[in-house]
Amino acid sequence: MEVISYNSPPCCNLNRRLLAKKSTTRQKVKIPLCRKHIILCTRVQFRSGSLELSNKHQLFSDNVYHGKDSRSFRALEGFNHGESKVLSGIYDSYVIGGEDEVGEMSKNGESLPKVLIPGLPDESNGECSAQICSCFWEWKPKFNVHYEKSGSENVNSPPVLFLPGFGVGSFHYENQLKDLGRDYRVWAIDFLGQGMSLPFEDPTSSSKEKGITEGKDSLWGFGDKTEPWATGLVYSIDLWKDQVHHFVDEVIGEPVYIVGNSLGGFVALYFAACNPELVKGVTLLNATPFWGFFPNPIKSPRLARIFSWSGTFPLPENVRKLTEFVWRKISAPESIADILRQVYADHSINVDKVFSRILETTQHPAAAASFASIMFAPQGELSFREALSRCRMNNVPICLMYGKEDPWVKPVWGLQVKKQVPEAPYYQISPAGHCPHDEVPEVVNYLTRGWIKNLESKGAVALPLLDDMEMASIQKSISKGLEFVREGSKKLVRVRILGSKFSLWDFIKSSFKSKLQTKSP
């Protein structure tokens, strides 16, 4: 076993010029070679690391955007009538009573009951969060998978695995690792070709006759010969499905609850469809309902032969030029900031740490070619719909949690999933965008805990936000307001729970009715 050190570039301060001026220099990342290491664990500190940026440089401040859509997006601050009764240390229950029983009025005029839920562990008040370990696992020679884990001491508790969306990594689940790690054994991985699971060395080499130009020297994967370990390597959804399979089998060693956001949701469903014996349940967080633009060679061999390149290394000459051009655009700090601004519904949230980690990944010498491989990779052998049908056929429990204000995976996509698996609990969270686990982690953690308890108890514990009477009577939908305390302020999030008889047409009618009532004086 060898100690692995992953050298990170210095922290990037988000000043006014950072998002207005294109970066013209690319810092080289020194990556040590890795030999015969299996698993390495190190403590990770999140509260005061070099990646944490100053609050005064938040991405969504007016100064950053120089007046461009400079409206202030504030989180709901809670209610003025009475103090919140915070449940400290109680993770499996909610309270409706006393002053809070009256609730609030929803937009369409109906009473909205308030539910008090715990916030995230507050270390400043003496609450302990779970310790996080950062680890590397060598799946195959040179295939080094980075992951983070917490809750190792909870030896008899259920294991939970989190899969990230495209372009991020295990760091995006910090709030789940710290909080849920107090009750469960929790893992989060980086997909190969993303995050800190990028290769430690160049998958290609260049012949001595041709030489290497200065521009290509800083970008891996642009050579003209494939290294033996990278033969046939393509960063596809099938590769990630196999990666998860081996990780669960070799590292976790038992069936898991698996939770996936965006791309991670598709991979979670795909993995569960192919390996139902290794899955205790799947939670989809705004899961993308499709992935890949090119046909799968196994599913459509004739059609796949039309395309001369399918994401393998090295990159063809014409693809290299296109990749360099596109990569300069999308990896620019202002482009990353604009994407984050789109996917987070609450613009008051400080996403500087997320920005910093994404920017760090783009500076890795293998990042550009890995991106090209992902974009040209073939589709999976199963479509999202086929994977969902197979999971239902194999009785794999599914839970749906979707941020309502997601600009990419809009509510209609989640409702299509609900239509296909009407028995699955569906929680629509608002305000929340594409990444509800990072935007409203208190809500996602609360719902995740409740769902796992419901399954582990074989239904003896009711689903979160539903008592036994509501579970028996809910046909279409009910709404509740979840209140919690964050940084000393009350926050309110509306959660809509859809019943087994809920239809897309019902949703359209209720949404239209709500808009009309909102506009009326």
Short mmCIF file of C-alpha atoms in Angstrom, two decimals:
data_model
loop_
_atom_site.label_atom_id
_atom_site.label_comp_id
_atom_site.label_asym_id
_atom_site.label_seq_id
_atom_site.Cartn_x
_atom_site.Cartn_y
_atom_site.Cartn_z
CA MET A 1 0.00 0.00 0.00
CA GLU A 2 1.24 3.49 -0.86
CA VAL A 3 0.15 6.84 0.43
CA ILE A 4 -1.63 8.82 -2.25
CA SER A 5 -1.52 12.58 -2.24
CA TYR A 6 -3.78 14.43 -4.63
CA ASN A 7 -2.30 17.90 -5.11
CA SER A 8 -4.97 20.55 -5.45
CA PRO A 9 -4.46 23.96 -7.05
CA PRO A 10 -4.66 26.92 -4.73
CA CYS A 11 -8.07 28.14 -3.74
CA CYS A 12 -9.61 30.44 -6.30
CA ASN A 13 -11.02 33.59 -4.77
CA LEU A 14 -14.22 34.69 -6.44
CA ASN A 15 -13.65 38.37 -7.01
CA ARG A 16 -15.48 40.64 -9.38
CA ARG A 17 -13.14 40.08 -12.27
CA LEU A 18 -13.16 36.29 -11.95
CA LEU A 19 -16.60 35.87 -13.51
CA ALA A 20 -16.25 38.72 -15.98
CA LYS A 21 -12.87 37.89 -17.45
CA LYS A 22 -12.05 34.62 -19.13
CA SER A 23 -9.24 32.66 -17.59
CA THR A 24 -6.22 32.63 -19.91
CA THR A 25 -3.95 30.35 -17.96
CA ARG A 26 -4.37 26.73 -17.00
CA GLN A 27 -2.55 25.54 -13.94
CA LYS A 28 -0.93 22.16 -14.27
CA VAL A 29 -1.91 19.56 -11.73
CA LYS A 30 0.82 17.30 -10.50
CA ILE A 31 -0.62 13.82 -10.09
CA PRO A 32 1.50 11.16 -8.44
CA LEU A 33 1.63 7.70 -9.96
CA CYS A 34 -0.23 4.99 -8.13
CA ARG A 35 0.96 1.39 -7.70
CA LYS A 36 -0.75 -1.50 -5.98
CA HIS A 37 -2.72 0.53 -3.51
CA ILE A 38 -6.10 -0.77 -2.53
CA ILE A 39 -7.80 1.56 -0.05
CA LEU A 40 -6.50 4.67 1.66
CA CYS A 41 -8.46 6.68 4.23
CA THR A 42 -7.64 10.14 5.49
CA ARG A 43 -9.56 12.60 7.63
CA VAL A 44 -11.18 15.45 5.79
CA GLN A 45 -11.91 18.84 7.34
CA PHE A 46 -14.61 20.85 5.66
CA ARG A 47 -15.09 23.80 7.94
CA SER A 48 -11.80 25.54 7.24
CA GLY A 49 -10.09 24.13 4.18
CA SER A 50 -8.27 25.91 1.39
CA LEU A 51 -11.25 25.23 -0.86
CA GLU A 52 -13.67 27.22 1.28
CA LEU A 53 -14.25 30.69 -0.12
CA SER A 54 -15.19 33.89 1.59
CA ASN A 55 -18.87 34.67 2.07
CA LYS A 56 -18.40 38.13 0.63
CA HIS A 57 -17.61 36.58 -2.74
CA GLN A 58 -20.73 34.48 -3.17
CA LEU A 59 -21.50 33.51 -6.74
CA PHE A 60 -24.93 35.04 -6.77
CA SER A 61 -24.06 38.47 -5.36
CA ASP A 62 -24.96 41.58 -7.30
CA ASN A 63 -21.29 42.51 -7.64
CA VAL A 64 -20.44 39.30 -9.44
CA TYR A 65 -23.07 39.71 -12.11
CA HIS A 66 -22.76 43.48 -12.44
CA GLY A 67 -26.48 44.02 -12.53
CA LYS A 68 -27.36 41.03 -14.70
CA ASP A 69 -30.55 39.69 -13.13
CA SER A 70 -29.40 41.07 -9.82
CA ARG A 71 -32.62 40.39 -7.97
CA SER A 72 -32.08 39.02 -4.50
CA PHE A 73 -33.32 35.45 -4.12
CA ARG A 74 -33.94 34.98 -0.42
CA ALA A 75 -34.88 31.78 1.33
CA LEU A 76 -38.24 31.69 3.07
CA GLU A 77 -37.63 33.00 6.56
CA GLY A 78 -40.37 31.14 8.41
CA PHE A 79 -43.19 32.60 10.47
CA ASN A 80 -43.53 35.50 12.86
CA HIS A 81 -46.14 33.93 15.09
CA GLY A 82 -44.23 32.02 17.73
CA GLU A 83 -40.89 30.37 18.15
CA SER A 84 -39.94 27.17 16.34
CA LYS A 85 -39.70 24.02 18.43
CA VAL A 86 -36.53 22.48 17.04
CA LEU A 87 -36.12 18.73 17.43
CA SER A 88 -32.53 18.36 18.52
CA GLY A 89 -31.22 14.85 18.17
CA ILE A 90 -34.59 13.34 17.14
CA TYR A 91 -34.23 12.16 13.58
CA ASP A 92 -37.21 9.88 13.05
CA SER A 93 -40.22 12.00 13.98
CA TYR A 94 -42.03 15.21 13.24
CA VAL A 95 -44.33 17.44 15.24
CA ILE A 96 -47.62 19.11 14.44
CA GLY A 97 -49.17 20.70 17.49
CA GLY A 98 -49.79 23.75 19.63
CA GLU A 99 -49.36 26.99 17.77
CA ASP A 100 -48.04 25.19 14.73
CA GLU A 101 -51.16 23.08 14.22
CA VAL A 102 -52.92 25.96 12.48
CA GLY A 103 -50.38 25.90 9.69
CA GLU A 104 -50.18 28.32 6.78
CA MET A 105 -52.26 29.04 3.74
CA SER A 106 -50.93 27.64 0.48
CA LYS A 107 -51.01 29.57 -2.76
CA ASN A 108 -54.32 28.03 -3.79
CA GLY A 109 -55.95 28.99 -0.49
CA GLU A 110 -55.93 25.61 1.27
CA SER A 111 -54.48 25.11 4.72
CA LEU A 112 -50.86 24.03 4.70
CA PRO A 113 -49.93 22.13 7.89
CA LYS A 114 -46.50 22.88 9.30
CA VAL A 115 -44.10 20.09 10.14
CA LEU A 116 -41.02 20.79 12.24
CA ILE A 117 -37.96 18.79 11.27
CA PRO A 118 -34.37 18.78 12.58
CA GLY A 119 -31.76 20.96 10.95
CA LEU A 120 -28.26 19.82 10.06
CA PRO A 121 -25.93 19.06 13.00
CA ASP A 122 -24.72 22.36 14.45
CA GLU A 123 -21.18 21.83 15.70
CA SER A 124 -21.10 25.35 17.17
CA ASN A 125 -23.81 24.24 19.61
CA GLY A 126 -22.03 21.04 20.55
CA GLU A 127 -23.88 18.75 18.13
CA CYS A 128 -21.62 16.11 16.65
CA SER A 129 -21.58 15.40 12.92
CA ALA A 130 -20.23 12.19 11.46
CA GLN A 131 -16.53 12.12 10.60
CA ILE A 132 -15.77 11.81 6.88
CA CYS A 133 -12.94 9.76 5.39
CA SER A 134 -11.59 10.36 1.88
CA CYS A 135 -10.46 7.12 0.23
CA PHE A 136 -9.16 5.59 -2.99
CA TRP A 137 -10.05 2.13 -4.23
CA GLU A 138 -8.19 0.47 -7.10
CA TRP A 139 -10.84 -1.29 -9.13
CA LYS A 140 -8.53 -2.31 -11.96
CA PRO A 141 -4.90 -1.38 -12.69
CA LYS A 142 -4.87 2.41 -13.12
CA PHE A 143 -8.64 2.60 -12.47
CA ASN A 144 -8.52 4.49 -9.18
CA VAL A 145 -11.92 5.34 -7.75
CA HIS A 146 -12.21 8.11 -5.19
CA TYR A 147 -14.93 7.89 -2.58
CA GLU A 148 -15.86 9.28 0.80
CA LYS A 149 -17.45 7.45 3.71
CA SER A 150 -18.85 8.11 7.17
CA GLY A 151 -20.58 6.20 9.95
CA SER A 152 -18.18 3.24 9.93
CA GLU A 153 -18.86 2.67 13.63
CA ASN A 154 -22.57 2.01 12.92
CA VAL A 155 -21.79 -1.64 12.22
CA ASN A 156 -25.36 -2.93 12.41
CA SER A 157 -26.99 -0.08 10.52
CA PRO A 158 -28.11 -0.20 6.87
CA PRO A 159 -25.56 0.91 4.25
CA VAL A 160 -26.42 3.87 2.00
CA LEU A 161 -24.57 4.77 -1.22
CA PHE A 162 -24.86 8.19 -2.93
CA LEU A 163 -24.13 8.69 -6.63
CA PRO A 164 -23.37 12.22 -7.91
CA GLY A 165 -24.58 14.12 -10.94
CA PHE A 166 -22.52 14.95 -14.01
CA GLY A 167 -19.57 17.28 -13.39
CA VAL A 168 -19.51 16.97 -9.61
CA GLY A 169 -18.42 14.25 -7.20
CA SER A 170 -18.71 12.83 -3.71
CA PHE A 171 -18.11 16.30 -2.24
CA HIS A 172 -21.64 17.24 -3.32
CA TYR A 173 -23.00 14.92 -0.60
CA GLU A 174 -21.10 16.45 2.32
CA ASN A 175 -24.35 17.28 4.13
CA GLN A 176 -25.58 13.71 3.76
CA LEU A 177 -22.31 12.17 4.92
CA LYS A 178 -22.11 14.42 7.99
CA ASP A 179 -25.76 14.04 8.97
CA LEU A 180 -26.94 10.59 7.83
CA GLY A 181 -23.57 9.16 8.87
CA ARG A 182 -24.74 9.55 12.48
CA ASP A 183 -27.32 6.81 11.89
CA TYR A 184 -26.11 4.78 8.92
CA ARG A 185 -22.98 3.65 7.13
CA VAL A 186 -22.75 6.08 4.23
CA TRP A 187 -20.64 6.14 1.06
CA ALA A 188 -20.43 8.55 -1.88
CA ILE A 189 -18.29 7.86 -4.95
CA ASP A 190 -16.81 9.78 -7.87
CA PHE A 191 -17.56 8.24 -11.25
CA LEU A 192 -14.52 7.32 -13.33
CA GLY A 193 -13.62 10.26 -15.57
CA GLN A 194 -15.08 12.80 -13.13
CA GLY A 195 -14.27 14.41 -9.79
CA MET A 196 -11.20 12.85 -8.20
CA SER A 197 -11.61 9.61 -10.16
CA LEU A 198 -9.80 11.11 -13.13
CA PRO A 199 -6.73 9.06 -14.14
CA PHE A 200 -3.40 9.54 -12.41
CA GLU A 201 -1.52 9.36 -15.71
CA ASP A 202 -2.05 10.00 -19.40
CA PRO A 203 -4.09 7.25 -21.12
CA THR A 204 -2.24 7.98 -24.38
CA SER A 205 1.29 8.62 -25.60
CA SER A 206 2.77 10.28 -28.69
CA SER A 207 5.32 8.81 -31.08
CA LYS A 208 8.82 10.32 -31.00
CA GLU A 209 8.64 11.05 -34.71
CA LYS A 210 5.68 13.39 -34.33
CA GLY A 211 6.71 14.90 -31.02
CA ILE A 212 4.41 16.75 -28.68
CA THR A 213 3.38 20.33 -29.11
CA GLU A 214 3.36 22.68 -26.17
CA GLY A 215 -0.44 22.98 -26.24
CA LYS A 216 -0.98 19.23 -26.09
CA ASP A 217 1.57 18.71 -23.36
CA SER A 218 -0.90 19.99 -20.75
CA LEU A 219 -3.83 17.90 -22.02
CA TRP A 220 -3.89 14.15 -21.56
CA GLY A 221 -5.60 11.84 -24.03
CA PHE A 222 -4.43 13.85 -27.05
CA GLY A 223 -1.60 11.49 -28.03
CA ASP A 224 -1.72 9.07 -30.95
CA LYS A 225 -1.24 5.76 -29.12
CA THR A 226 -3.33 4.19 -26.37
CA GLU A 227 -1.60 3.00 -23.24
CA PRO A 228 -2.29 -0.73 -22.60
CA TRP A 229 -4.26 -0.08 -19.41
CA ALA A 230 -6.61 2.31 -21.29
CA THR A 231 -7.38 -0.02 -24.21
CA GLY A 232 -11.13 0.07 -24.83
CA LEU A 233 -11.66 2.64 -22.08
CA VAL A 234 -14.70 4.85 -22.63
CA TYR A 235 -16.45 6.82 -19.90
CA SER A 236 -19.95 5.49 -20.53
CA ILE A 237 -22.99 4.79 -18.40
CA ASP A 238 -22.26 1.07 -18.76
CA LEU A 239 -18.80 1.62 -17.27
CA TRP A 240 -20.29 3.53 -14.32
CA LYS A 241 -22.92 0.84 -13.78
CA ASP A 242 -20.15 -1.79 -13.61
CA GLN A 243 -18.10 0.49 -11.36
CA VAL A 244 -20.98 0.71 -8.87
CA HIS A 245 -21.53 -3.06 -9.07
CA HIS A 246 -17.93 -3.85 -8.14
CA PHE A 247 -17.83 -1.13 -5.49
CA VAL A 248 -20.88 -2.52 -3.72
CA ASP A 249 -19.59 -6.07 -4.07
CA GLU A 250 -15.96 -5.48 -3.06
CA VAL A 251 -15.95 -2.43 -0.78
CA ILE A 252 -19.38 -2.36 0.88
CA GLY A 253 -19.92 -6.11 0.71
CA GLU A 254 -23.70 -6.23 1.14
CA PRO A 255 -26.94 -4.91 -0.44
CA VAL A 256 -27.38 -1.15 -0.15
CA TYR A 257 -29.86 1.67 -0.29
CA ILE A 258 -28.73 3.69 -3.28
CA VAL A 259 -29.48 7.37 -3.86
CA GLY A 260 -28.66 9.19 -7.10
CA ASN A 261 -29.01 12.76 -8.31
CA SER A 262 -29.32 13.64 -12.01
CA LEU A 263 -26.90 11.33 -13.89
CA GLY A 264 -26.36 9.46 -10.62
CA GLY A 265 -30.09 8.73 -10.54
CA PHE A 266 -29.96 7.07 -13.95
CA VAL A 267 -26.90 5.04 -12.94
CA ALA A 268 -28.58 4.02 -9.66
CA LEU A 269 -31.68 2.80 -11.50
CA TYR A 270 -29.61 1.06 -14.18
CA PHE A 271 -27.46 -0.70 -11.57
CA ALA A 272 -30.55 -1.78 -9.62
CA ALA A 273 -32.22 -3.12 -12.76
CA CYS A 274 -29.19 -5.29 -13.53
CA ASN A 275 -28.37 -6.29 -9.93
CA PRO A 276 -31.61 -6.30 -7.89
CA GLU A 277 -30.08 -8.70 -5.35
CA LEU A 278 -27.60 -5.98 -4.33
CA VAL A 279 -30.17 -3.22 -3.84
CA LYS A 280 -32.47 -2.63 -0.86
CA GLY A 281 -34.08 0.44 -2.41
CA VAL A 282 -33.46 3.28 -4.90
CA THR A 283 -34.08 6.99 -4.31
CA LEU A 284 -34.13 9.23 -7.38
CA LEU A 285 -33.27 12.90 -6.87
CA ASN A 286 -34.21 14.72 -10.09
CA ALA A 287 -32.86 11.78 -12.07
CA THR A 288 -32.06 12.48 -15.71
CA PRO A 289 -34.39 10.32 -17.84
CA PHE A 290 -31.88 9.76 -20.66
CA TRP A 291 -28.13 9.66 -21.22
CA GLY A 292 -25.96 9.43 -24.33
CA PHE A 293 -26.44 10.56 -27.90
CA PHE A 294 -24.97 7.62 -29.82
CA PRO A 295 -26.40 4.12 -30.31
CA ASN A 296 -25.30 1.20 -28.14
CA PRO A 297 -23.17 -1.31 -30.16
CA ILE A 298 -24.79 -4.32 -28.45
CA LYS A 299 -28.36 -3.08 -28.71
CA SER A 300 -28.04 -1.53 -32.21
CA PRO A 301 -24.86 -2.96 -33.83
CA ARG A 302 -25.63 -1.85 -37.40
CA LEU A 303 -26.49 1.69 -36.43
CA ALA A 304 -23.44 1.93 -34.15
CA ARG A 305 -21.11 1.04 -37.02
CA ILE A 306 -22.06 4.29 -38.75
CA PHE A 307 -20.16 6.26 -36.13
CA SER A 308 -16.42 5.86 -36.51
CA TRP A 309 -15.55 6.92 -32.96
CA SER A 310 -17.35 6.07 -29.72
CA GLY A 311 -15.40 7.77 -26.94
CA THR A 312 -12.29 5.58 -26.77
CA PHE A 313 -8.71 6.86 -26.49
CA PRO A 314 -6.91 8.49 -28.19
CA LEU A 315 -9.17 11.24 -29.45
CA PRO A 316 -9.28 11.56 -33.27
CA GLU A 317 -7.62 14.65 -34.68
CA ASN A 318 -10.87 16.40 -35.65
CA VAL A 319 -12.39 15.66 -32.22
CA ARG A 320 -9.32 17.13 -30.48
CA LYS A 321 -9.82 20.51 -32.13
CA LEU A 322 -13.51 20.53 -31.30
CA THR A 323 -12.81 19.44 -27.73
CA GLU A 324 -10.23 22.18 -27.15
CA PHE A 325 -12.65 24.83 -28.43
CA VAL A 326 -15.68 23.60 -26.46
CA TRP A 327 -13.66 22.92 -23.31
CA ARG A 328 -12.31 26.47 -23.19
CA LYS A 329 -15.90 27.73 -23.23
CA ILE A 330 -17.54 25.42 -20.69
CA SER A 331 -14.63 25.28 -18.23
CA ALA A 332 -14.38 29.06 -17.93
CA PRO A 333 -15.24 30.27 -14.41
CA GLU A 334 -18.10 32.43 -15.66
CA SER A 335 -19.65 29.42 -17.45
CA ILE A 336 -19.48 27.28 -14.31
CA ALA A 337 -21.02 30.10 -12.26
CA ASP A 338 -23.82 30.51 -14.79
CA ILE A 339 -24.67 26.79 -14.66
CA LEU A 340 -24.81 26.83 -10.86
CA ARG A 341 -27.00 29.89 -11.01
CA GLN A 342 -29.42 27.98 -13.25
CA VAL A 343 -29.72 24.80 -11.21
CA TYR A 344 -30.05 26.31 -7.71
CA ALA A 345 -33.52 27.76 -7.17
CA ASP A 346 -32.49 29.64 -4.01
CA HIS A 347 -29.81 32.10 -5.04
CA SER A 348 -29.07 33.08 -1.45
CA ILE A 349 -27.27 29.75 -0.89
CA ASN A 350 -23.49 29.97 -0.77
CA VAL A 351 -22.19 27.59 -3.45
CA ASP A 352 -18.61 28.84 -3.43
CA LYS A 353 -17.31 25.47 -2.25
CA VAL A 354 -19.14 23.64 -5.04
CA PHE A 355 -17.80 26.18 -7.54
CA SER A 356 -14.26 25.73 -6.25
CA ARG A 357 -14.36 21.93 -6.47
CA ILE A 358 -15.79 21.95 -10.01
CA LEU A 359 -13.20 24.49 -11.12
CA GLU A 360 -10.45 22.38 -9.58
CA THR A 361 -11.57 19.35 -11.58
CA THR A 362 -11.58 21.28 -14.87
CA GLN A 363 -7.89 22.12 -14.31
CA HIS A 364 -6.90 18.45 -14.25
CA PRO A 365 -4.91 17.59 -17.41
CA ALA A 366 -7.22 14.62 -18.17
CA ALA A 367 -10.46 16.58 -17.79
CA ALA A 368 -10.91 17.78 -21.39
CA ALA A 369 -10.38 14.38 -23.05
CA SER A 370 -12.53 12.69 -20.38
CA PHE A 371 -15.33 15.13 -21.16
CA ALA A 372 -15.06 14.28 -24.88
CA SER A 373 -15.17 10.56 -24.09
CA ILE A 374 -18.33 11.06 -22.00
CA MET A 375 -20.04 13.11 -24.68
CA PHE A 376 -19.31 10.59 -27.47
CA ALA A 377 -19.92 7.47 -25.38
CA PRO A 378 -22.75 5.18 -26.50
CA GLN A 379 -26.06 4.90 -24.70
CA GLY A 380 -26.61 2.16 -22.16
CA GLU A 381 -27.99 -1.25 -23.03
CA LEU A 382 -31.13 -0.31 -21.10
CA SER A 383 -33.06 2.94 -21.46
CA PHE A 384 -34.27 4.72 -18.33
CA ARG A 385 -37.78 3.46 -18.94
CA GLU A 386 -36.59 -0.12 -19.46
CA ALA A 387 -34.51 0.02 -16.28
CA LEU A 388 -37.51 1.34 -14.36
CA SER A 389 -39.73 -1.46 -15.67
CA ARG A 390 -37.17 -4.09 -14.73
CA CYS A 391 -36.83 -2.67 -11.21
CA ARG A 392 -40.59 -2.79 -10.77
CA MET A 393 -40.72 -6.35 -12.10
CA ASN A 394 -38.07 -7.35 -9.54
CA ASN A 395 -39.89 -5.52 -6.71
CA VAL A 396 -37.06 -3.06 -6.08
CA PRO A 397 -38.48 -0.31 -3.81
CA ILE A 398 -38.28 3.16 -5.37
CA CYS A 399 -38.67 6.58 -3.78
CA LEU A 400 -38.95 9.81 -5.79
CA MET A 401 -37.77 13.20 -4.55
CA TYR A 402 -37.82 16.03 -7.07
CA GLY A 403 -37.04 19.72 -6.79
CA LYS A 404 -39.97 21.55 -8.41
CA GLU A 405 -37.96 24.48 -9.78
CA ASP A 406 -35.45 22.34 -11.70
CA PRO A 407 -34.88 24.05 -15.09
CA TRP A 408 -33.53 20.84 -16.67
CA VAL A 409 -35.41 17.84 -15.28
CA LYS A 410 -38.76 19.59 -15.03
CA PRO A 411 -41.61 18.20 -12.90
CA VAL A 412 -43.17 16.49 -15.90
CA TRP A 413 -40.26 14.02 -16.00
CA GLY A 414 -40.72 13.04 -12.39
CA LEU A 415 -44.45 12.64 -12.95
CA GLN A 416 -43.75 10.29 -15.85
CA VAL A 417 -41.73 8.12 -13.46
CA LYS A 418 -44.56 8.27 -10.90
CA LYS A 419 -46.99 7.19 -13.60
CA GLN A 420 -44.87 4.13 -14.39
CA VAL A 421 -44.45 3.18 -10.70
CA PRO A 422 -47.62 4.56 -9.03
CA GLU A 423 -46.86 2.75 -5.77
CA ALA A 424 -43.60 4.68 -5.29
CA PRO A 425 -43.77 7.61 -2.80
CA TYR A 426 -43.27 10.90 -4.61
CA TYR A 427 -42.15 14.04 -2.79
CA GLN A 428 -42.11 17.28 -4.78
CA ILE A 429 -39.98 19.87 -2.96
CA SER A 430 -40.32 23.63 -3.42
CA PRO A 431 -38.39 25.84 -3.57
CA ALA A 432 -35.67 23.50 -4.83
CA GLY A 433 -33.89 23.10 -8.15
CA HIS A 434 -31.86 20.36 -9.77
CA CYS A 435 -29.85 19.46 -6.65
CA PRO A 436 -32.30 19.33 -3.72
CA HIS A 437 -29.85 17.33 -1.58
CA ASP A 438 -27.49 20.33 -1.53
CA GLU A 439 -30.10 23.09 -1.64
CA VAL A 440 -32.40 21.74 1.08
CA PRO A 441 -30.38 18.90 2.66
CA GLU A 442 -32.47 19.09 5.83
CA VAL A 443 -35.56 18.02 3.85
CA VAL A 444 -33.85 15.35 1.75
CA ASN A 445 -32.12 13.85 4.81
CA TYR A 446 -35.38 13.81 6.76
CA LEU A 447 -37.27 12.09 3.92
CA THR A 448 -34.43 9.62 3.32
CA ARG A 449 -34.32 8.62 6.98
CA GLY A 450 -38.08 8.14 7.07
CA TRP A 451 -38.18 6.07 3.90
CA ILE A 452 -35.38 3.76 5.07
CA LYS A 453 -37.14 3.31 8.42
CA ASN A 454 -40.36 2.45 6.60
CA LEU A 455 -38.61 -0.25 4.54
CA GLU A 456 -36.51 -1.60 7.41
CA SER A 457 -39.63 -1.93 9.56
CA LYS A 458 -41.53 -3.60 6.69
CA GLY A 459 -44.16 -0.88 6.84
CA ALA A 460 -44.57 -0.77 10.62
CA VAL A 461 -43.19 2.80 10.53
CA ALA A 462 -45.24 5.08 8.29
CA LEU A 463 -43.72 6.83 5.31
CA PRO A 464 -42.32 10.29 6.10
CA LEU A 465 -44.98 13.02 6.39
CA LEU A 466 -47.79 10.46 6.30
CA ASP A 467 -49.45 8.87 9.31
CA ASP A 468 -51.32 5.58 9.03
CA MET A 469 -54.63 7.26 8.29
CA GLU A 470 -53.15 9.46 5.57
CA MET A 471 -51.33 6.52 4.00
CA ALA A 472 -54.63 4.65 3.71
CA SER A 473 -56.64 7.61 2.41
CA ILE A 474 -54.27 9.57 0.14
CA GLN A 475 -55.39 9.19 -3.47
CA LYS A 476 -54.20 12.27 -5.28
CA SER A 477 -51.98 14.65 -3.30
CA ILE A 478 -51.48 16.50 -0.05
CA SER A 479 -49.08 19.31 0.79
CA LYS A 480 -47.19 20.13 3.97
CA GLY A 481 -44.79 22.85 4.97
CA LEU A 482 -41.49 21.62 6.40
CA GLU A 483 -39.89 24.10 8.78
CA PHE A 484 -36.34 23.92 10.10
CA VAL A 485 -33.65 26.21 11.45
CA ARG A 486 -30.55 27.02 9.43
CA GLU A 487 -27.89 29.35 10.77
CA GLY A 488 -30.29 30.81 13.31
CA SER A 489 -33.10 31.55 10.85
CA LYS A 490 -36.32 29.67 10.25
CA LYS A 491 -36.72 28.22 6.76
CA LEU A 492 -39.88 26.87 5.18
CA VAL A 493 -40.10 24.39 2.33
CA ARG A 494 -43.32 23.09 0.79
CA VAL A 495 -43.49 19.36 0.08
CA ARG A 496 -46.25 17.90 -2.04
CA ILE A 497 -46.88 14.16 -1.67
CA LEU A 498 -48.51 12.46 -4.64
CA GLY A 499 -50.82 9.49 -4.11
CA SER A 500 -51.20 6.34 -6.18
CA LYS A 501 -54.20 7.76 -8.10
CA PHE A 502 -52.50 11.01 -9.00
CA SER A 503 -52.33 11.68 -12.74
CA LEU A 504 -50.45 14.06 -14.99
CA TRP A 505 -53.76 15.62 -16.00
CA ASP A 506 -54.59 16.28 -12.33
CA PHE A 507 -51.23 17.98 -11.93
CA ILE A 508 -51.77 20.23 -14.97
CA LYS A 509 -55.26 21.23 -13.78
CA SER A 510 -54.14 21.97 -10.22
CA SER A 511 -51.13 23.96 -11.41
CA PHE A 512 -53.30 26.00 -13.76
CA LYS A 513 -55.87 26.61 -11.02
CA SER A 514 -53.12 27.67 -8.60
CA LYS A 515 -51.73 30.19 -11.09
CA LEU A 516 -55.16 31.69 -11.71
CA GLN A 517 -55.80 32.09 -7.98
CA THR A 518 -52.36 33.60 -7.46
CA LYS A 519 -52.98 36.22 -10.16
CA SER A 520 -56.47 37.11 -8.94
CA PRO A 521 -56.64 40.10 -6.50
#
